[in-house]
Amino acid sequence: MNNATVDQATIDRVIQMAWEDRTTFDAIQRQFGLNESAVIRLMRQSMKASSFKMWRSRVTGRKTKHQALRSDEVMRFKSRDQKNRDF
């Protein structure tokens, strides 16, 4: 995914998913083709420095952002308020 060829709505959606606690980086990669480091680059480029630092401290070490680290009981990656949305 190249930022120059992607519309703002798609970038906004990736940012929204990255902020969500339950959405894994694996889910973002499946949907948009961006691995974790590409999401981090996108967030760094698209956000104010203070917002990026806040996001990084929030997701660093968070088990719910990595499919391999999260509990087997969690089978979804969308938050409950998104079940009726079609992105």
mmCIF file of N, CA and C in Angstrom:
data_model
loop_
_atom_site.group_PDB
_atom_site.id
_atom_site.type_symbol
_atom_site.label_atom_id
_atom_site.label_comp_id
_atom_site.label_asym_id
_atom_site.label_seq_id
_atom_site.Cartn_x
_atom_site.Cartn_y
_atom_site.Cartn_z
ATOM 1 N N MET A 1 0.848 -1.173 0.000
ATOM 2 C CA MET A 1 0.000 0.000 0.000
ATOM 3 C C MET A 1 0.890 1.231 0.000
ATOM 4 N N ASN A 2 0.791 2.007 -1.018
ATOM 5 C CA ASN A 2 1.592 3.213 -1.166
ATOM 6 C C ASN A 2 0.730 4.418 -0.808
ATOM 7 N N ASN A 3 1.200 5.252 0.116
ATOM 8 C CA ASN A 3 0.416 6.401 0.566
ATOM 9 C C ASN A 3 0.022 7.326 -0.577
ATOM 10 N N ALA A 4 0.854 7.427 -1.603
ATOM 11 C CA ALA A 4 0.570 8.323 -2.712
ATOM 12 C C ALA A 4 -0.624 7.843 -3.532
ATOM 13 N N THR A 5 -0.879 6.544 -3.543
ATOM 14 C CA THR A 5 -1.956 6.002 -4.361
ATOM 15 C C THR A 5 -3.196 5.638 -3.551
ATOM 16 N N VAL A 6 -3.184 5.891 -2.259
ATOM 17 C CA VAL A 6 -4.294 5.512 -1.394
ATOM 18 C C VAL A 6 -5.106 6.748 -1.040
ATOM 19 N N ASP A 7 -6.432 6.603 -1.085
ATOM 20 C CA ASP A 7 -7.272 7.745 -0.741
ATOM 21 C C ASP A 7 -7.296 7.978 0.770
ATOM 22 N N GLN A 8 -7.688 9.165 1.149
ATOM 23 C CA GLN A 8 -7.668 9.563 2.555
ATOM 24 C C GLN A 8 -8.609 8.707 3.397
ATOM 25 N N ALA A 9 -9.719 8.264 2.834
ATOM 26 C CA ALA A 9 -10.662 7.434 3.588
ATOM 27 C C ALA A 9 -10.013 6.115 4.008
ATOM 28 N N THR A 10 -9.201 5.537 3.140
ATOM 29 C CA THR A 10 -8.514 4.290 3.472
ATOM 30 C C THR A 10 -7.467 4.524 4.554
ATOM 31 N N ILE A 11 -6.721 5.598 4.433
ATOM 32 C CA ILE A 11 -5.727 5.930 5.461
ATOM 33 C C ILE A 11 -6.415 6.153 6.800
ATOM 34 N N ASP A 12 -7.536 6.878 6.779
ATOM 35 C CA ASP A 12 -8.290 7.119 8.011
ATOM 36 C C ASP A 12 -8.772 5.817 8.626
ATOM 37 N N ARG A 13 -9.191 4.877 7.795
ATOM 38 C CA ARG A 13 -9.673 3.585 8.302
ATOM 39 C C ARG A 13 -8.535 2.795 8.934
ATOM 40 N N VAL A 14 -7.370 2.797 8.326
ATOM 41 C CA VAL A 14 -6.217 2.100 8.904
ATOM 42 C C VAL A 14 -5.855 2.724 10.250
ATOM 43 N N ILE A 15 -5.865 4.045 10.323
ATOM 44 C CA ILE A 15 -5.563 4.729 11.584
ATOM 45 C C ILE A 15 -6.589 4.359 12.644
ATOM 46 N N GLN A 16 -7.853 4.339 12.262
ATOM 47 C CA GLN A 16 -8.906 3.965 13.211
ATOM 48 C C GLN A 16 -8.696 2.540 13.723
ATOM 49 N N MET A 17 -8.394 1.624 12.820
ATOM 50 C CA MET A 17 -8.167 0.237 13.227
ATOM 51 C C MET A 17 -6.937 0.120 14.117
ATOM 52 N N ALA A 18 -5.908 0.898 13.831
ATOM 53 C CA ALA A 18 -4.693 0.849 14.643
ATOM 54 C C ALA A 18 -4.955 1.342 16.061
ATOM 55 N N TRP A 19 -5.861 2.293 16.225
ATOM 56 C CA TRP A 19 -6.197 2.807 17.554
ATOM 57 C C TRP A 19 -7.065 1.835 18.341
ATOM 58 N N GLU A 20 -7.821 0.983 17.651
ATOM 59 C CA GLU A 20 -8.721 0.056 18.340
ATOM 60 C C GLU A 20 -7.920 -1.011 19.072
ATOM 61 N N ASP A 21 -8.302 -1.263 20.302
ATOM 62 C CA ASP A 21 -7.576 -2.233 21.119
ATOM 63 C C ASP A 21 -7.695 -3.651 20.581
ATOM 64 N N ARG A 22 -8.829 -4.034 20.095
ATOM 65 C CA ARG A 22 -9.058 -5.425 19.697
ATOM 66 C C ARG A 22 -8.637 -5.750 18.272
ATOM 67 N N THR A 23 -8.373 -4.758 17.468
ATOM 68 C CA THR A 23 -7.970 -5.011 16.087
ATOM 69 C C THR A 23 -6.477 -5.301 16.046
ATOM 70 N N THR A 24 -6.125 -6.495 15.607
ATOM 71 C CA THR A 24 -4.717 -6.895 15.574
ATOM 72 C C THR A 24 -4.017 -6.315 14.345
ATOM 73 N N PHE A 25 -2.709 -6.258 14.431
ATOM 74 C CA PHE A 25 -1.928 -5.856 13.262
ATOM 75 C C PHE A 25 -2.101 -6.887 12.146
ATOM 76 N N ASP A 26 -2.336 -8.138 12.517
ATOM 77 C CA ASP A 26 -2.573 -9.183 11.512
ATOM 78 C C ASP A 26 -3.839 -8.898 10.715
ATOM 79 N N ALA A 27 -4.887 -8.420 11.392
ATOM 80 C CA ALA A 27 -6.138 -8.089 10.708
ATOM 81 C C ALA A 27 -5.938 -6.919 9.750
ATOM 82 N N ILE A 28 -5.161 -5.940 10.164
ATOM 83 C CA ILE A 28 -4.865 -4.802 9.290
ATOM 84 C C ILE A 28 -4.073 -5.278 8.077
ATOM 85 N N GLN A 29 -3.143 -6.191 8.299
ATOM 86 C CA GLN A 29 -2.355 -6.710 7.181
ATOM 87 C C GLN A 29 -3.236 -7.504 6.213
ATOM 88 N N ARG A 30 -4.136 -8.319 6.737
ATOM 89 C CA ARG A 30 -5.031 -9.081 5.858
ATOM 90 C C ARG A 30 -5.922 -8.161 5.032
ATOM 91 N N GLN A 31 -6.414 -7.095 5.639
ATOM 92 C CA GLN A 31 -7.352 -6.222 4.946
ATOM 93 C C GLN A 31 -6.668 -5.220 4.026
ATOM 94 N N PHE A 32 -5.519 -4.686 4.436
ATOM 95 C CA PHE A 32 -4.891 -3.606 3.678
ATOM 96 C C PHE A 32 -3.495 -3.931 3.160
ATOM 97 N N GLY A 33 -2.923 -5.062 3.556
ATOM 98 C CA GLY A 33 -1.596 -5.429 3.088
ATOM 99 C C GLY A 33 -0.461 -4.695 3.783
ATOM 100 N N LEU A 34 -0.730 -4.113 4.945
ATOM 101 C CA LEU A 34 0.296 -3.385 5.698
ATOM 102 C C LEU A 34 0.738 -4.204 6.898
ATOM 103 N N ASN A 35 2.031 -4.491 6.994
ATOM 104 C CA ASN A 35 2.515 -5.185 8.187
ATOM 105 C C ASN A 35 2.660 -4.177 9.326
ATOM 106 N N GLU A 36 3.063 -4.652 10.489
ATOM 107 C CA GLU A 36 3.135 -3.786 11.667
ATOM 108 C C GLU A 36 4.051 -2.584 11.450
ATOM 109 N N SER A 37 5.216 -2.797 10.861
ATOM 110 C CA SER A 37 6.140 -1.673 10.658
ATOM 111 C C SER A 37 5.576 -0.656 9.667
ATOM 112 N N ALA A 38 4.826 -1.117 8.665
ATOM 113 C CA ALA A 38 4.203 -0.185 7.719
ATOM 114 C C ALA A 38 3.093 0.620 8.393
ATOM 115 N N VAL A 39 2.356 -0.011 9.300
ATOM 116 C CA VAL A 39 1.322 0.712 10.051
ATOM 117 C C VAL A 39 1.980 1.773 10.928
ATOM 118 N N ILE A 40 3.078 1.416 11.563
ATOM 119 C CA ILE A 40 3.796 2.377 12.408
ATOM 120 C C ILE A 40 4.276 3.560 11.572
ATOM 121 N N ARG A 41 4.828 3.289 10.385
ATOM 122 C CA ARG A 41 5.263 4.372 9.493
ATOM 123 C C ARG A 41 4.084 5.267 9.093
ATOM 124 N N LEU A 42 2.966 4.643 8.734
ATOM 125 C CA LEU A 42 1.777 5.397 8.344
ATOM 126 C C LEU A 42 1.285 6.277 9.493
ATOM 127 N N MET A 43 1.257 5.712 10.689
ATOM 128 C CA MET A 43 0.815 6.473 11.858
ATOM 129 C C MET A 43 1.767 7.644 12.118
ATOM 130 N N ARG A 44 3.061 7.407 12.003
ATOM 131 C CA ARG A 44 4.051 8.465 12.238
ATOM 132 C C ARG A 44 3.883 9.606 11.226
ATOM 133 N N GLN A 45 3.622 9.255 9.963
ATOM 134 C CA GLN A 45 3.479 10.263 8.913
ATOM 135 C C GLN A 45 2.156 11.017 9.001
ATOM 136 N N SER A 46 1.126 10.360 9.496
ATOM 137 C CA SER A 46 -0.223 10.919 9.429
ATOM 138 C C SER A 46 -0.670 11.648 10.684
ATOM 139 N N MET A 47 0.038 11.461 11.774
ATOM 140 C CA MET A 47 -0.404 12.026 13.044
ATOM 141 C C MET A 47 0.583 13.066 13.556
ATOM 142 N N LYS A 48 0.087 13.903 14.473
ATOM 143 C CA LYS A 48 0.987 14.820 15.169
ATOM 144 C C LYS A 48 1.947 13.983 16.007
ATOM 145 N N ALA A 49 3.108 14.521 16.282
ATOM 146 C CA ALA A 49 4.123 13.783 17.043
ATOM 147 C C ALA A 49 3.600 13.357 18.408
ATOM 148 N N SER A 50 2.875 14.231 19.081
ATOM 149 C CA SER A 50 2.359 13.883 20.411
ATOM 150 C C SER A 50 1.320 12.766 20.333
ATOM 151 N N SER A 51 0.483 12.787 19.301
ATOM 152 C CA SER A 51 -0.518 11.725 19.128
ATOM 153 C C SER A 51 0.154 10.400 18.802
ATOM 154 N N PHE A 52 1.188 10.457 17.961
ATOM 155 C CA PHE A 52 1.911 9.234 17.625
ATOM 156 C C PHE A 52 2.559 8.631 18.863
ATOM 157 N N LYS A 53 3.192 9.458 19.688
ATOM 158 C CA LYS A 53 3.828 8.955 20.910
ATOM 159 C C LYS A 53 2.798 8.337 21.847
ATOM 160 N N MET A 54 1.629 8.961 21.953
ATOM 161 C CA MET A 54 0.569 8.425 22.799
ATOM 162 C C MET A 54 0.106 7.059 22.270
ATOM 163 N N TRP A 55 -0.069 6.959 20.945
ATOM 164 C CA TRP A 55 -0.496 5.697 20.349
ATOM 165 C C TRP A 55 0.563 4.612 20.547
ATOM 166 N N ARG A 56 1.835 4.960 20.309
ATOM 167 C CA ARG A 56 2.910 3.967 20.454
ATOM 168 C C ARG A 56 2.998 3.447 21.878
ATOM 169 N N SER A 57 2.888 4.336 22.849
ATOM 170 C CA SER A 57 2.954 3.871 24.237
ATOM 171 C C SER A 57 1.740 3.015 24.569
ATOM 172 N N ARG A 58 0.626 3.283 23.915
ATOM 173 C CA ARG A 58 -0.591 2.502 24.160
ATOM 174 C C ARG A 58 -0.483 1.087 23.582
ATOM 175 N N VAL A 59 0.052 0.948 22.380
ATOM 176 C CA VAL A 59 0.062 -0.364 21.730
ATOM 177 C C VAL A 59 1.316 -1.183 22.015
ATOM 178 N N THR A 60 2.364 -0.564 22.508
ATOM 179 C CA THR A 60 3.595 -1.297 22.779
ATOM 180 C C THR A 60 3.360 -2.317 23.886
ATOM 181 N N GLY A 61 3.599 -3.566 23.564
ATOM 182 C CA GLY A 61 3.446 -4.638 24.539
ATOM 183 C C GLY A 61 2.018 -5.095 24.762
ATOM 184 N N ARG A 62 1.060 -4.532 24.035
ATOM 185 C CA ARG A 62 -0.343 -4.903 24.202
ATOM 186 C C ARG A 62 -0.610 -6.233 23.502
ATOM 187 N N LYS A 63 -1.058 -7.210 24.259
ATOM 188 C CA LYS A 63 -1.286 -8.538 23.695
ATOM 189 C C LYS A 63 -2.406 -8.553 22.667
ATOM 190 N N THR A 64 -3.404 -7.708 22.837
ATOM 191 C CA THR A 64 -4.541 -7.737 21.920
ATOM 192 C C THR A 64 -4.197 -7.231 20.527
ATOM 193 N N LYS A 65 -3.050 -6.592 20.345
ATOM 194 C CA LYS A 65 -2.664 -6.102 19.030
ATOM 195 C C LYS A 65 -1.899 -7.147 18.219
ATOM 196 N N HIS A 66 -1.604 -8.288 18.831
ATOM 197 C CA HIS A 66 -0.856 -9.342 18.153
ATOM 198 C C HIS A 66 -1.616 -10.654 18.276
ATOM 199 N N GLN A 67 -2.005 -11.207 17.157
ATOM 200 C CA GLN A 67 -2.803 -12.433 17.137
ATOM 201 C C GLN A 67 -2.117 -13.570 17.888
ATOM 202 N N ALA A 68 -0.822 -13.707 17.746
ATOM 203 C CA ALA A 68 -0.100 -14.815 18.376
ATOM 204 C C ALA A 68 -0.053 -14.682 19.896
ATOM 205 N N LEU A 69 -0.158 -13.476 20.419
ATOM 206 C CA LEU A 69 -0.056 -13.261 21.862
ATOM 207 C C LEU A 69 -1.401 -13.251 22.574
ATOM 208 N N ARG A 70 -2.484 -13.074 21.837
ATOM 209 C CA ARG A 70 -3.778 -12.932 22.495
ATOM 210 C C ARG A 70 -4.370 -14.283 22.854
ATOM 211 N N SER A 71 -5.312 -14.249 23.741
ATOM 212 C CA SER A 71 -5.957 -15.456 24.234
ATOM 213 C C SER A 71 -6.700 -16.172 23.110
ATOM 214 N N ASP A 72 -6.748 -17.490 23.187
ATOM 215 C CA ASP A 72 -7.487 -18.269 22.193
ATOM 216 C C ASP A 72 -8.990 -18.034 22.288
ATOM 217 N N GLU A 73 -9.442 -17.475 23.396
ATOM 218 C CA GLU A 73 -10.863 -17.216 23.586
ATOM 219 C C GLU A 73 -11.356 -16.071 22.710
ATOM 220 N N VAL A 74 -10.466 -15.186 22.313
ATOM 221 C CA VAL A 74 -10.846 -14.039 21.493
ATOM 222 C C VAL A 74 -10.800 -14.465 20.038
ATOM 223 N N MET A 75 -11.964 -14.515 19.417
ATOM 224 C CA MET A 75 -12.051 -14.989 18.043
ATOM 225 C C MET A 75 -12.362 -13.862 17.050
ATOM 226 N N ARG A 76 -12.561 -12.644 17.525
ATOM 227 C CA ARG A 76 -12.951 -11.556 16.636
ATOM 228 C C ARG A 76 -11.877 -10.477 16.641
ATOM 229 N N PHE A 77 -11.899 -9.651 15.601
ATOM 230 C CA PHE A 77 -10.975 -8.528 15.598
ATOM 231 C C PHE A 77 -11.711 -7.204 15.493
ATOM 232 N N LYS A 78 -13.010 -7.249 15.267
ATOM 233 C CA LYS A 78 -13.793 -6.022 15.237
ATOM 234 C C LYS A 78 -14.356 -5.749 16.614
ATOM 235 N N SER A 79 -14.446 -4.498 16.964
ATOM 236 C CA SER A 79 -15.103 -4.166 18.219
ATOM 237 C C SER A 79 -16.612 -4.328 18.039
ATOM 238 N N ARG A 80 -17.325 -4.475 19.129
ATOM 239 C CA ARG A 80 -18.763 -4.727 19.060
ATOM 240 C C ARG A 80 -19.521 -3.604 18.353
ATOM 241 N N ASP A 81 -19.059 -2.376 18.472
ATOM 242 C CA ASP A 81 -19.784 -1.271 17.836
ATOM 243 C C ASP A 81 -19.596 -1.236 16.322
ATOM 244 N N GLN A 82 -18.762 -2.102 15.775
ATOM 245 C CA GLN A 82 -18.542 -2.139 14.328
ATOM 246 C C GLN A 82 -19.310 -3.247 13.636
ATOM 247 N N LYS A 83 -20.039 -4.054 14.362
ATOM 248 C CA LYS A 83 -20.650 -5.226 13.743
ATOM 249 C C LYS A 83 -21.635 -4.872 12.638
ATOM 250 N N ASN A 84 -22.207 -3.683 12.677
ATOM 251 C CA ASN A 84 -23.161 -3.292 11.648
ATOM 252 C C ASN A 84 -22.550 -2.386 10.588
ATOM 253 N N ARG A 85 -21.277 -2.093 10.717
ATOM 254 C CA ARG A 85 -20.604 -1.239 9.742
ATOM 255 C C ARG A 85 -20.015 -2.084 8.623
ATOM 256 N N ASP A 86 -19.971 -1.508 7.455
ATOM 257 C CA ASP A 86 -19.373 -2.202 6.317
ATOM 258 C C ASP A 86 -18.254 -1.334 5.766
ATOM 259 N N PHE A 87 -17.008 -1.686 6.120
ATOM 260 C CA PHE A 87 -15.863 -0.889 5.674
ATOM 261 C C PHE A 87 -15.203 -1.545 4.531
#
